[in-house]
Coordinates of N, CA and C in Angstrom, one line a residue:
X235 N 110.6 141.6 69.4 CA 110.8 140.2 69.6 C 112.0 139.7 68.6
X236 N 113.0 138.9 69.0 CA 114.1 138.6 68.0 C 114.1 137.1 67.9
X237 N 114.0 136.8 66.4 CA 114.1 135.4 66.1 C 115.4 135.0 66.0
X238 N 115.8 133.8 66.6 CA 116.9 133.2 66.7 C 117.1 132.0 65.8
X239 N 117.2 132.2 64.5 CA 117.3 131.0 63.5 C 118.6 130.7 63.4
X240 N 119.0 129.4 63.6 CA 120.4 128.7 63.2 C 120.5 128.6 61.7
X241 N 121.7 128.7 61.4 CA 122.2 128.6 60.0 C 122.2 127.2 59.6
X242 N 121.7 126.9 58.4 CA 121.8 125.3 58.2 C 123.1 125.2 57.6
X243 N 123.7 123.8 58.0 CA 125.0 123.6 57.5 C 124.8 122.9 56.1
X244 N 125.8 123.2 55.2 CA 125.8 122.5 53.9 C 126.4 121.2 54.1
X245 N 125.6 120.2 53.3 CA 126.2 118.8 53.3 C 127.4 118.8 52.5
X246 N 128.3 117.9 52.9 CA 129.6 117.7 52.2 C 129.6 116.2 51.7
X247 N 130.1 116.1 50.6 CA 130.1 114.9 49.8 C 131.6 114.4 49.6
X248 N 131.8 113.0 49.8 CA 133.0 112.4 49.7 C 133.6 112.5 48.2
X249 N 134.7 112.5 48.0 CA 135.4 112.4 46.7 C 134.8 111.3 45.9
X250 N 134.7 110.0 46.5 CA 134.1 108.8 45.9 C 132.7 109.2 45.4
X251 N 131.8 110.0 46.1 CA 130.5 110.1 45.9 C 130.5 111.0 44.4
X252 N 131.3 111.9 44.4 CA 131.5 113.0 43.4 C 132.0 112.2 42.1
X253 N 132.8 111.4 42.3 CA 133.2 110.5 41.0 C 132.2 109.9 40.5
X254 N 131.6 109.0 41.5 CA 130.4 108.2 41.1 C 129.3 109.0 40.3
X255 N 129.0 110.1 40.9 CA 127.9 111.2 40.3 C 128.5 111.5 39.0
X256 N 129.6 112.1 38.8 CA 130.1 112.4 37.5 C 130.0 111.4 36.5
X257 N 130.5 110.2 36.9 CA 130.5 109.0 36.0 C 129.0 108.5 35.3
X258 N 128.2 108.9 36.3 CA 126.8 108.7 35.8 C 126.4 109.4 34.6
X259 N 126.8 110.7 34.6 CA 126.4 111.8 33.7 C 127.5 111.6 32.7
X260 N 128.8 111.5 32.9 CA 129.7 111.7 31.6 C 129.8 110.3 31.0
X261 N 130.0 109.2 31.8 CA 130.2 108.0 31.2 C 129.0 107.1 30.8
X262 N 128.0 107.1 31.8 CA 126.8 106.2 31.4 C 125.6 107.0 30.7
X263 N 125.7 108.3 30.5 CA 124.6 109.1 29.6 C 123.5 109.4 30.4
X264 N 123.4 109.4 31.7 CA 122.4 109.8 32.6 C 122.3 111.5 32.5
X265 N 121.1 111.8 32.6 CA 120.8 113.2 32.6 C 121.3 113.7 34.3
X266 N 121.3 114.9 34.5 CA 121.5 115.3 35.9 C 120.2 115.0 36.8
X267 N 119.1 115.2 36.3 CA 118.1 114.8 37.2 C 118.0 113.3 37.5
X268 N 118.4 112.5 36.5 CA 118.4 111.1 36.6 C 119.4 110.6 37.5
X269 N 120.5 111.3 37.3 CA 122.0 111.0 38.4 C 121.5 111.3 39.7
X270 N 120.8 112.5 39.8 CA 120.7 112.9 41.2 C 119.7 112.0 42.0
X271 N 118.6 111.4 41.3 CA 117.7 110.4 41.8 C 118.4 109.2 42.1
X272 N 119.2 108.7 41.1 CA 119.9 107.6 41.4 C 120.8 107.6 42.6
X273 N 121.3 108.8 42.9 CA 122.2 108.9 44.0 C 121.6 109.4 45.3
X274 N 120.2 109.6 45.3 CA 119.4 109.9 46.3 C 119.6 111.4 46.9
X275 N 120.0 112.4 46.0 CA 120.1 113.7 46.5 C 119.4 114.5 45.4
X276 N 119.2 115.7 45.9 CA 118.5 116.8 45.0 C 119.1 117.1 43.7
X277 N 118.7 117.5 42.8 CA 119.4 117.9 41.5 C 120.1 119.1 41.7
X278 N 120.0 119.9 42.6 CA 120.9 121.0 42.8 C 122.3 120.7 43.3
X279 N 122.2 119.6 44.2 CA 123.4 119.1 44.7 C 124.5 118.6 43.7
X280 N 124.0 118.3 42.5 CA 124.9 117.7 41.5 C 125.3 119.0 40.4
X281 N 124.9 120.2 40.6 CA 125.2 121.2 39.8 C 126.2 121.9 40.1

């Protein structure tokens, strides 16, 4: 029996989203987990 699992696509984030996330950490002093929670994504999405 063959299992046909489809490959998951990675999410893509806009440049604006990336700048906003980086600003939370670099300019506003958020930790990565705090910034991820604030942006509504998982912590690994910001690493």
